[in-house]
Every structure is written in C-alpha cells, then in structure tokens.
Coordinates of C-alpha atoms and ligand atoms in Angstrom, one line a residue:
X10 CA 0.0 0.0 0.0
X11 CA 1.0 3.6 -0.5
X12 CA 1.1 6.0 2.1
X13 CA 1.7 10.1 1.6
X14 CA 3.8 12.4 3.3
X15 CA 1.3 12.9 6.0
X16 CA 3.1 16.1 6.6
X17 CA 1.7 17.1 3.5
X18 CA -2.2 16.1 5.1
X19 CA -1.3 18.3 8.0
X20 CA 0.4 21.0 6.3
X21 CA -1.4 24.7 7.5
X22 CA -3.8 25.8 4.0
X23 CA -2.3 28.9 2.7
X24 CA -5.2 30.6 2.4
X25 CA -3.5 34.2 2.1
X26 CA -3.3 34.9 -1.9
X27 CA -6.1 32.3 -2.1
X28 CA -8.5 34.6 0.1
X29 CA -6.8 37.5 -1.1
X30 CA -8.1 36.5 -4.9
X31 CA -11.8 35.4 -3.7
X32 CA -12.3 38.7 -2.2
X33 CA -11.1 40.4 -5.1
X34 CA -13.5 38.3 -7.4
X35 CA -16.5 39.2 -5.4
X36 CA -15.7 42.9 -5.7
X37 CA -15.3 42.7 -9.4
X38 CA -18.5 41.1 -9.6
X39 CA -20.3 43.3 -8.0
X40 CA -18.8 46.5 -9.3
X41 CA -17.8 45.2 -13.1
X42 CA -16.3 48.7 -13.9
X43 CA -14.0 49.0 -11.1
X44 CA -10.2 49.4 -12.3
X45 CA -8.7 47.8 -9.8
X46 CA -4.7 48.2 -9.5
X47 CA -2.5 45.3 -7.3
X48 CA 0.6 46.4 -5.7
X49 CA -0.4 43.3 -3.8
X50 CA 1.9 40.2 -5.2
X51 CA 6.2 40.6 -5.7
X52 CA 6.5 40.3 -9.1
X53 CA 8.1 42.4 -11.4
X54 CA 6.2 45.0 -14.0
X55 CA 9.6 46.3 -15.6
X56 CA 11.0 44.5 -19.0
X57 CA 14.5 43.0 -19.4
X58 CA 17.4 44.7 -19.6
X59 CA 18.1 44.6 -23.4
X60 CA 21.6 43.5 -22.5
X61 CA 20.0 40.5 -21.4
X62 CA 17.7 39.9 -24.1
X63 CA 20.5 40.5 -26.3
X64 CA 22.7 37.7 -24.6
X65 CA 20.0 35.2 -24.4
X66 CA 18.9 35.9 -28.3
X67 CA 22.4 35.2 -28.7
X68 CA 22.4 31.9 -26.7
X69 CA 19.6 30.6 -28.5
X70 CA 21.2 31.4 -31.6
X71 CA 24.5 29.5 -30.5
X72 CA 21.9 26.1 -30.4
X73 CA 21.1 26.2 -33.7
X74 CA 24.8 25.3 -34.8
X75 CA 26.2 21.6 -34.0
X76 CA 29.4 23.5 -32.8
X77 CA 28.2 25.7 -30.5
X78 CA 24.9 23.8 -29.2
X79 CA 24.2 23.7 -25.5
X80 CA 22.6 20.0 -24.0
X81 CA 23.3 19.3 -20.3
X82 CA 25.2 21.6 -18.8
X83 CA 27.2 21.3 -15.5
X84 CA 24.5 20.7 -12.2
X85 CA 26.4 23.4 -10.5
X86 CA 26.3 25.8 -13.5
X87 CA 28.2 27.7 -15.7
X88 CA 32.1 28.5 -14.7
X89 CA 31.6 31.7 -17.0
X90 CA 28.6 33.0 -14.6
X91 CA 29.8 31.4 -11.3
X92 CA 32.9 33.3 -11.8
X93 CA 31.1 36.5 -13.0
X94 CA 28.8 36.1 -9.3
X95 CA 32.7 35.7 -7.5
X96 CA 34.3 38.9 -9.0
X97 CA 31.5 41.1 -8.9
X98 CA 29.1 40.2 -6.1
X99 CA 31.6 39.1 -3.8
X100 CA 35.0 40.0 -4.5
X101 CA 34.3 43.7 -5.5
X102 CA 33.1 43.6 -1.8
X103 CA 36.6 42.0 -0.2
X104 CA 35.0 38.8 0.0
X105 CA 37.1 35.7 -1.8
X106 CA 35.0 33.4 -2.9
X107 CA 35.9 29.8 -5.1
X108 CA 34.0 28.6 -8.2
X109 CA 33.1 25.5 -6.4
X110 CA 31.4 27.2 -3.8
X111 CA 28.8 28.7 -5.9
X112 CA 26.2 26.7 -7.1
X113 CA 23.7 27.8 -9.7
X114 CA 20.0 27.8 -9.6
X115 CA 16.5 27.8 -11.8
X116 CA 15.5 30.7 -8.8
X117 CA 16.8 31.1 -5.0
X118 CA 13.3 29.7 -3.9
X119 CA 13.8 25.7 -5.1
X120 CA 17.4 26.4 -3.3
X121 CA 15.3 27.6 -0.3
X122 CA 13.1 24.4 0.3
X123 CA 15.7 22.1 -1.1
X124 CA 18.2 22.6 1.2
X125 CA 16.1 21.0 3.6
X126 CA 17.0 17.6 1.9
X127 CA 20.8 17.7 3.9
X128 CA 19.8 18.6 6.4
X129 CA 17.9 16.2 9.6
X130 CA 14.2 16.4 9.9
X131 CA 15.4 17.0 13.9
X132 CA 16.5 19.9 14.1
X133 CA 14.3 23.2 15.1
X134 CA 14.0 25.9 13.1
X135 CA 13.6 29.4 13.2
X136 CA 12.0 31.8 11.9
X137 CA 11.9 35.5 11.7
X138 CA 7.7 36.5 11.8
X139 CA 6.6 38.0 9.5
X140 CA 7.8 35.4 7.4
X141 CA 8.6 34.7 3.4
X142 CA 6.1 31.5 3.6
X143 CA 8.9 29.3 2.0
X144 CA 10.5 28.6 4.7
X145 CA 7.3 27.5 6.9
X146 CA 5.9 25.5 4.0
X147 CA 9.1 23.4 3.3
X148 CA 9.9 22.8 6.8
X149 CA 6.3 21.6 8.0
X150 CA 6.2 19.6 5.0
X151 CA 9.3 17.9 6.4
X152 CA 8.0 17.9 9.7
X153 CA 10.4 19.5 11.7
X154 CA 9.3 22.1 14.2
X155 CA 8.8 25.8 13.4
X156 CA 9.5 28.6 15.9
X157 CA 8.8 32.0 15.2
X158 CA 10.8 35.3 16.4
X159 CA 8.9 38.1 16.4
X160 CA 9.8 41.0 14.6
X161 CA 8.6 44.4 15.6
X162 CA 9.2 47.7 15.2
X163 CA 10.1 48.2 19.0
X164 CA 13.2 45.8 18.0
X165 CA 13.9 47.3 14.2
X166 CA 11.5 44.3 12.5
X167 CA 15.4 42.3 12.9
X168 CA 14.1 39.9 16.1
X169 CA 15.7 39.5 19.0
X170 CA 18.7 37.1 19.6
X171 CA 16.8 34.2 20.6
X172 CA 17.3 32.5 24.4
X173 CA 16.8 29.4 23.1
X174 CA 18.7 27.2 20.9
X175 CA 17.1 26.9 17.5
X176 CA 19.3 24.4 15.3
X177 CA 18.3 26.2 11.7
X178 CA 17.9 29.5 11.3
X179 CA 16.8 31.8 8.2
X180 CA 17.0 35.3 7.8
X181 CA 16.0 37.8 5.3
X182 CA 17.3 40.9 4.5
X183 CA 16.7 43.0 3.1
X184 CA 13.2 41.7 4.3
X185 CA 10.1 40.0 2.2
X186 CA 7.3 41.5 3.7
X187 CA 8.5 44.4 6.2
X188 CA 11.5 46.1 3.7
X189 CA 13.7 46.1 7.0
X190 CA 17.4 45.4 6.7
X191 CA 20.3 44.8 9.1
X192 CA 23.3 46.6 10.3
X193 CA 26.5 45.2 10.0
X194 CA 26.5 45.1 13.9
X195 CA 22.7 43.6 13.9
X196 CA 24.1 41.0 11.4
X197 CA 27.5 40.1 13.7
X198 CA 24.8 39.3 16.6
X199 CA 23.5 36.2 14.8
X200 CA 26.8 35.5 13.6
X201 CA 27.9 35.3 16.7
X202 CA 25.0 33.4 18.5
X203 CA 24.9 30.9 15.5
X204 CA 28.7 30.7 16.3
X205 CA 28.3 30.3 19.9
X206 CA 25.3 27.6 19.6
X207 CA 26.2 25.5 16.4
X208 CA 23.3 27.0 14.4
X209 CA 23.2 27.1 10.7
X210 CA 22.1 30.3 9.1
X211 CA 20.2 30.3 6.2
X212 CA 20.5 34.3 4.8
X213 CA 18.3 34.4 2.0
X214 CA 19.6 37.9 0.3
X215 CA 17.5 38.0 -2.7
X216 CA 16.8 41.4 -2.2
X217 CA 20.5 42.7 -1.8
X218 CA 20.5 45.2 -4.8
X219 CA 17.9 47.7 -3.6
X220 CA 20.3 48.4 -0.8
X221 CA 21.3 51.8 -0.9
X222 CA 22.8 52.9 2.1
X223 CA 26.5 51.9 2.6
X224 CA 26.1 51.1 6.3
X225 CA 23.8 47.7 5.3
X226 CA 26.3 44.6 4.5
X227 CA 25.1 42.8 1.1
X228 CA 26.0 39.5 2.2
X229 CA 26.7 37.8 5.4
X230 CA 30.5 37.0 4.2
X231 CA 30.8 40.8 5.0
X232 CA 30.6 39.7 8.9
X233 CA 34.2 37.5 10.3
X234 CA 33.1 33.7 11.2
X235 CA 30.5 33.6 8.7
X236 CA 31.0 31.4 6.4
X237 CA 31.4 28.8 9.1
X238 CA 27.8 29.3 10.1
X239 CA 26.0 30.5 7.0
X240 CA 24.9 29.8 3.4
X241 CA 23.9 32.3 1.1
X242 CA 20.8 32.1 -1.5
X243 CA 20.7 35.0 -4.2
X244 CA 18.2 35.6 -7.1
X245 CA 18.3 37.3 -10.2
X246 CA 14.5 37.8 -9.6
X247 CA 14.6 41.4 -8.1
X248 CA 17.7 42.3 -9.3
X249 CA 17.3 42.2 -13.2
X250 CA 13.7 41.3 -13.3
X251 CA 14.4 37.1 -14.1
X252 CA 10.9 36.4 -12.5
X253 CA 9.9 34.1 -15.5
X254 CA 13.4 33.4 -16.8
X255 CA 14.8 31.6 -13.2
X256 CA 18.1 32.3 -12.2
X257 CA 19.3 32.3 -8.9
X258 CA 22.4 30.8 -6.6
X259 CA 23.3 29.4 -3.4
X260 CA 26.6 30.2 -1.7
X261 CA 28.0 27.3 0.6
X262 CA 31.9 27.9 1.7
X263 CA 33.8 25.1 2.1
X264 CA 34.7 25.6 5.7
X265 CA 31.3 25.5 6.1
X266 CA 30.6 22.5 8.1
X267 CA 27.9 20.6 10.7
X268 CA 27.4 17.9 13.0
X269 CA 26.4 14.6 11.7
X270 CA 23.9 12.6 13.9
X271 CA 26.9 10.1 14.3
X272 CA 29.2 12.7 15.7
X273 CA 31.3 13.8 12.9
X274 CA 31.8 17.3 11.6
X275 CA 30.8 17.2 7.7
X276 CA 31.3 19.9 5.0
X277 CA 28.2 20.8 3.2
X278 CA 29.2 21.5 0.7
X279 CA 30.1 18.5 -0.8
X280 CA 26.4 17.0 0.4
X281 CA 24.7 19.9 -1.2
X282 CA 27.0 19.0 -4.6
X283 CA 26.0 15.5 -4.3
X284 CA 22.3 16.3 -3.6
X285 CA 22.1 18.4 -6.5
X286 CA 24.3 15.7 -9.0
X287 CA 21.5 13.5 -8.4
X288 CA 18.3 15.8 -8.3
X289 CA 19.2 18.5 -10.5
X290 CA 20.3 19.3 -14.2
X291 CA 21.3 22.9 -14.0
X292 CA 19.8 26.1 -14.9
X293 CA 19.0 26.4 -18.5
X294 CA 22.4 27.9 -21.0
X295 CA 20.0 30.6 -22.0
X296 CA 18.8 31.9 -18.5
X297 CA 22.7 31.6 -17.4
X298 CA 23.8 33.7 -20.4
X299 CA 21.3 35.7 -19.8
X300 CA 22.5 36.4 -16.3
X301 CA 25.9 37.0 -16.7
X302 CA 24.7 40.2 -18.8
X303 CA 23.6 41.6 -16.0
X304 CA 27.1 41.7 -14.8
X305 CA 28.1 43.4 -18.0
X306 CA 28.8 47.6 -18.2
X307 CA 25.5 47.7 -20.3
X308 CA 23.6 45.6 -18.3
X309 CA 24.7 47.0 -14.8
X310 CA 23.5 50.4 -15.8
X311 CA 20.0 49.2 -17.3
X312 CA 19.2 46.4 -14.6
X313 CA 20.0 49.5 -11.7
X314 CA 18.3 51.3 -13.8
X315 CA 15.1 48.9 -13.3
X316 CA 16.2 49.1 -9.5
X317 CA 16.4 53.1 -9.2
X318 CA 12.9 52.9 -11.2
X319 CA 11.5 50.6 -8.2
X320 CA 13.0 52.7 -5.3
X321 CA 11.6 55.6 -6.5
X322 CA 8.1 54.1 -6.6
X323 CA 8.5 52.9 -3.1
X324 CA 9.4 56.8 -2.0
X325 CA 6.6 58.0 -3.4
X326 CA 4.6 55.1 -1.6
X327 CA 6.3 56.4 1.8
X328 CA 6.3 59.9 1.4
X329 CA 2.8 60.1 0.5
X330 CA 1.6 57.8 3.0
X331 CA 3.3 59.0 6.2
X332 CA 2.2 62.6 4.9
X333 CA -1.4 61.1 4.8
X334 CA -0.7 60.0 8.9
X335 CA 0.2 56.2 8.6
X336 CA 3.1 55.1 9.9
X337 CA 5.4 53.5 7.4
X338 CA 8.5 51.5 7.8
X339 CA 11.0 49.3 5.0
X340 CA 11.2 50.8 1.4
X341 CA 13.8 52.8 1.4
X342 CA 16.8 50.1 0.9
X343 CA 13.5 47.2 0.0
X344 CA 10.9 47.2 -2.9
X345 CA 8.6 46.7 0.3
X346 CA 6.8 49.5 2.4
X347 CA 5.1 48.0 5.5
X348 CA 2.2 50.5 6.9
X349 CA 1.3 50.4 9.9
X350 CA -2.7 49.3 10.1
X351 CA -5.4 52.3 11.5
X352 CA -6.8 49.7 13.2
X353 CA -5.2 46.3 14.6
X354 CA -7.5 44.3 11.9
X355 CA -5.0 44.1 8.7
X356 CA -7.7 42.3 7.0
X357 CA -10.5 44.9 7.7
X358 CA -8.3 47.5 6.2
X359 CA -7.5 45.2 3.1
X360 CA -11.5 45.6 2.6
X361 CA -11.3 49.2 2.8
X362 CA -8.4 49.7 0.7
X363 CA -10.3 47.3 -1.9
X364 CA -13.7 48.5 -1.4
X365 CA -13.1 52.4 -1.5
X366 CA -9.6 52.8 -3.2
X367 CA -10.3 49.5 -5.5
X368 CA -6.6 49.2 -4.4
X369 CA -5.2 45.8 -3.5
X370 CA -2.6 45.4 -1.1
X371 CA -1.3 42.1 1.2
X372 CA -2.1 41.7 5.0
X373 CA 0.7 41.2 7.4
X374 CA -1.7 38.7 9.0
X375 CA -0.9 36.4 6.5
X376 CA 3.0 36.5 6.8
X377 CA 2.8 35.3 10.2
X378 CA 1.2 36.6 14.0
X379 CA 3.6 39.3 14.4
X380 CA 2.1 40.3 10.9
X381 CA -0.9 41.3 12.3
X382 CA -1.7 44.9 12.4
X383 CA 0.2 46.2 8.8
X384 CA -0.5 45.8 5.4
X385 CA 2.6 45.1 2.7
X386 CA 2.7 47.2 -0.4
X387 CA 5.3 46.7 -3.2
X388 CA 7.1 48.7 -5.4
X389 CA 6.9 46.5 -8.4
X390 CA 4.3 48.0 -10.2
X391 CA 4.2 50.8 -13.1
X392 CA 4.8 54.7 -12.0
X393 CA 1.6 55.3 -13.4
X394 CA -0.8 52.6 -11.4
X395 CA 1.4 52.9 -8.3
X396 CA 0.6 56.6 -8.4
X397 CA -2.8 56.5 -9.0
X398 CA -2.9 53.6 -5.9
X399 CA -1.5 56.1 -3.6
X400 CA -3.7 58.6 -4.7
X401 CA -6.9 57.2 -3.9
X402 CA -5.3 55.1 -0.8
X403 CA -5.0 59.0 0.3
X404 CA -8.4 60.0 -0.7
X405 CA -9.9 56.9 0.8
X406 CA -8.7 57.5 4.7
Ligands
PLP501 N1 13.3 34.9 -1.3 C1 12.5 35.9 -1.0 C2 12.5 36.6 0.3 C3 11.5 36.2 -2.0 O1 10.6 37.2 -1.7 C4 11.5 35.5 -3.2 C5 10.5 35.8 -4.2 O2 9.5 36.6 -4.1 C6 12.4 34.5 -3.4 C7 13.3 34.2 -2.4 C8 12.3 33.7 -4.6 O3 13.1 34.1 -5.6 P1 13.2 33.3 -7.0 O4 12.3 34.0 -8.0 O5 14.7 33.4 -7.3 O6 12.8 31.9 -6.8

C-alpha cells in the first residue's frame, strides 16, 4: 500500500493569496467597472534589460549550430557566470570566494526548500515572523518544528537574539514583507550566537540590490566567522527582473561544516553538490547567459536602472503615506513598504483599501502573527498605477 507524506495532510492551508483572490472576485462582480490596481503580489512590471535579451537571443542562436549547441550543462552551472557572481558580487566587496562554492539555480526559492534535503528532519527551526512562507511550508512539510521570532518595530522588525537554541535559522534581508534590513553590527549578533550555539544560518539575500545605504552589508561573508555558520541564496528575480526566466544561486563555503547525527563534523558542501548531481540538471544555457549580462557595463546600468525605477516608486509610496498620517517602515533600501494598520485588523483595512480605493494590497496577518496589524505594499508596479494607488489610498482615509 502507498502511504503520503502525511506532513503534506497536515500541512497549514495557505489561504493568504487564495482569500486575497476570492475577495477580489467578489468585488469585481459586483462592481464590473472598477479598475482595480495590485501592488499586492512581488512580481516584477519592468521589462529585461536589453543587454540581457540580447545575450539570451544570442544563446539561442548558439543552439542552432552543432558546434556551439548547449545540452546538459554542469548541475552546478556555468564556470563563466559562477565566476562572474565571484568577482563582482563578492570579490568587488573584499570577500574571496571559489568557483566551487557557488552553485547555480532555476530561482533562490527551489534552493530555499531544497536545502532541507541535507539537512535532519530534527532539528528546530527558526524563523523571523513576519515570514517569506517558503520557509514555513518546506519545513512543515518535512515535519520539523517551526519557531517563530517576532519582529517588531520596538526591536527594528530584525528579532531579537533568541534564548533558546534553535538548530536552523533563516533570515531575510533586506526583508520580504516588512523592507527592513540589518546593520553590519545587527548581522555580527547572529553570527555570533549561531557561532556560539552550532546553528546554521540560512540568509536568504534575494533582495541585496535595492540596498542603498553603505552602512547595510550585502552578504553575510561581509561579517568574520561567517562562512562557518551560514549559506547564502541570491536571485536574479529582483535584481534584473528574471521572475519568469529563473536564475538564482546558493553560496556554501567550504569551511562550512555541521554535525552529523553520528558525531562527525561534515562539510556541506560537498552534500549539497552530491544532492544536486543527483536531483538536478542545471539552470538552463539561455537563463545563465542571460544572467551573466547583467554583470556586464550595459547591463549593470539598465538592470540598476530597473532598481532606481523601483525605489523611487517605493518613495513615493512612503512619502505620501506618512504625509497622509500612517506610519510606514521598509522601502527605502526594499521594494517593500510596510504600513502600519489604523486599526489592529489588517484584513479589515484590506477591505477598505479594496472597497473604497479598489486598491489591492497584502495583510501582514498572513506573513505570520507578528504580521498582524500592517499591510505590505510593493514597489513593483508601473509609475503610473502605483501613483494612482496612492492617490486614492490618500483620498480613501
Ligand atoms: N526569497 C524571497 C525573500 C522572496 O521574496 C522571493 C520571491 O519573491 C524569493 C526568495 C524567490 O526568488 P526566485 O524568484 O529566485 O525563486
């Protein structure tokens, strides 16, 4: 007989996008002209860079010759993008970096859950709440416990060093949903307690180009003892708008290692090349040509470009609002602005927002308890639609 994953039975129902969409239907139906505008869901409203488009017409052209035709690629990806990724993400920040210790992606989110496969369905895990629902989702379908570390604005929406000993832990920053990011001293504090209580840190940086301030590290390498505690996941998502295209990575250093349940220390990153040998078949040629583009003079200009486009929709989002008397924090290094609620119920003022600005926006309540009481709006949509938004969120309150 076959049994499921009876994790997968017991798993929590995501109802947040779910509910989000049902209440949107029912206010289309019953108001048929309504233009509603999202600035609701992360994705990206910006085209490609055309240095990218260029690069990837020219991959695809390279296929159609026997000589230069692309099959299988290596599972860990290109050498001509992992060491693009070492001298410009990493290197061009004074950290060193190996080609082996990069491993390419279809997207930092499969990297996300599928690190979970080296890693023992025993160990706790924490979370920062609000939370990217990744990370809760793959765990619980693991079954490992889940325990959540409220982040507030009392403590900078970073958490507090936890008293307890939590195994795993992921962080986010800059932060999907509250746009918050971390000092360099903030950052050294987990370092040091992951350090201190053989914790792994998972620092999910898939937001690290809309940092603007010099003071905010970019990667966790920037902090000493790091890479003995900590993998990195990046995305080319955010950064040069690879939503649909997938491209990501996943940093693992090779002094990087963890206790195995017979007692031996054991680098990861060997398990995590192994893991992917046998469950992966690398990113696609096109989608990694495509990405080392963005590393290009051209393609650095127009995929910031994209960026400064973004960040100057999320100042609008903030100036306006706190003018209008909410309270707004992130979006200012973050493609996310987190407001502040009127009232506690951040589903009640979803309704509003839908029902008198036709405006749709995301309650915190469904990024985790500490959610409760804001709404998430991104900075991914047009100028023209995220002004308008704004606009009638104003005229609405
Ligand atoms: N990490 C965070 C915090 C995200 O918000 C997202 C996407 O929204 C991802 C990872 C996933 O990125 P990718 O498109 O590379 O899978």
């Amino acid at each position: 007989m076959a049994y499921i994953n009876d994790n997968f039975t017991k798993i929590q129902h995501r109802y947040l996008f779910a509910e989000i969409a049902k209440r949107v239907a029912a206010y289309k139906e019953a108001n048929p002209a309504a233009k509603i505008i999202s600035l609701g869901i992360g994705d990206v409203t910006q085209p490609l860079a055309s240095a990218v488009t260029q690069a990837m017409k020219k991959a695809v052209d390279d296929c159609t010759t026997t000589q230069n035709f692309h099959g299988y690629g290596p599972e860990q990806g290109y050498d001509f993008l992992r060491s693009k990724i070492i001298e410009n993400d990493y290197a061009k920040r004074g950290i060193s970096l190996t080609v082996d210790e990069i491993f390419i992606s279809d997207g930092a989110k499969s990297d996300l859950g599928n690190i979970g496969d080296i890693l023992s369905v025993n160990n706790i895990i924490g979370v920062t709440d609000p939370v990217y629902p990744v990370y809760v989702d793959t765990n619980s379908m693991a079954g490992r416990t889940i325990k959540y570390i409220p982040c507030t604005a009392e403590n900078g929406f970073t958490g507090d060093i936890p008293s307890e000993k939590i195994d795993v832990m992921y962080l986010c920053f800059p932060n999907n949903p509250t746009g918050a990011v971390i000092t360099r001293q903030g950052l050294k504090q987990w370092v040091d307690y992951a350090l201190k209580n053989d914790t792994l840190i998972l620092y999910d940086s898939a937001y690290e180009a809309f940092i603007t301030d010099p003071a905010i590290p970019h990667s966790i390498y920037e902090i000493d003892g790091s890479k003995e505690c900590a993998i990195e996941f990046r995305s080319f998502s955010k950064t040069a708008g690879f939503t649909g295209i997938r491209c990501g990575y996943t940093v693992i250093p090779n002094e990087l290692k963890i206790q195995s349940e017979s007692g031996k220390r054991v680098a990861l990153n060997p398990v995590w090349n192994r893991r992917q040998c046998s469950k992966f078949n690398g990113a696609s040629y096109i989608s990694q040509r495509g990405a080392e583009a963005v590393f290009s003079a051209e393609g650095y200009s127009q995929t910031r470009a994209t960026i400064q486009y973004y960040l100057t929709n999320a100042q609008i989002i903030r100036d306006s609002l706190s003018k209008s008397g909410l309270e707004v924090f992130g979006g200012e290094n973050a493609p996310y602005i987190w407001v502040r609620t009127p009232e506690h119920d951040s589903w009640k003022f979803f309704d509003h927002l839908l029902h008198r600005a036709q405006v749709v926006v995301t309650p915190g309540a469904g990024f985790g308890p500490s959610g409760e009481g804001y709404i998430r709006i991104t900075a991914f949509g047009t100028r023209e639609n995220t002004k308008e938004a704004i606009e009638r969120i104003e005229r609405s309150l």
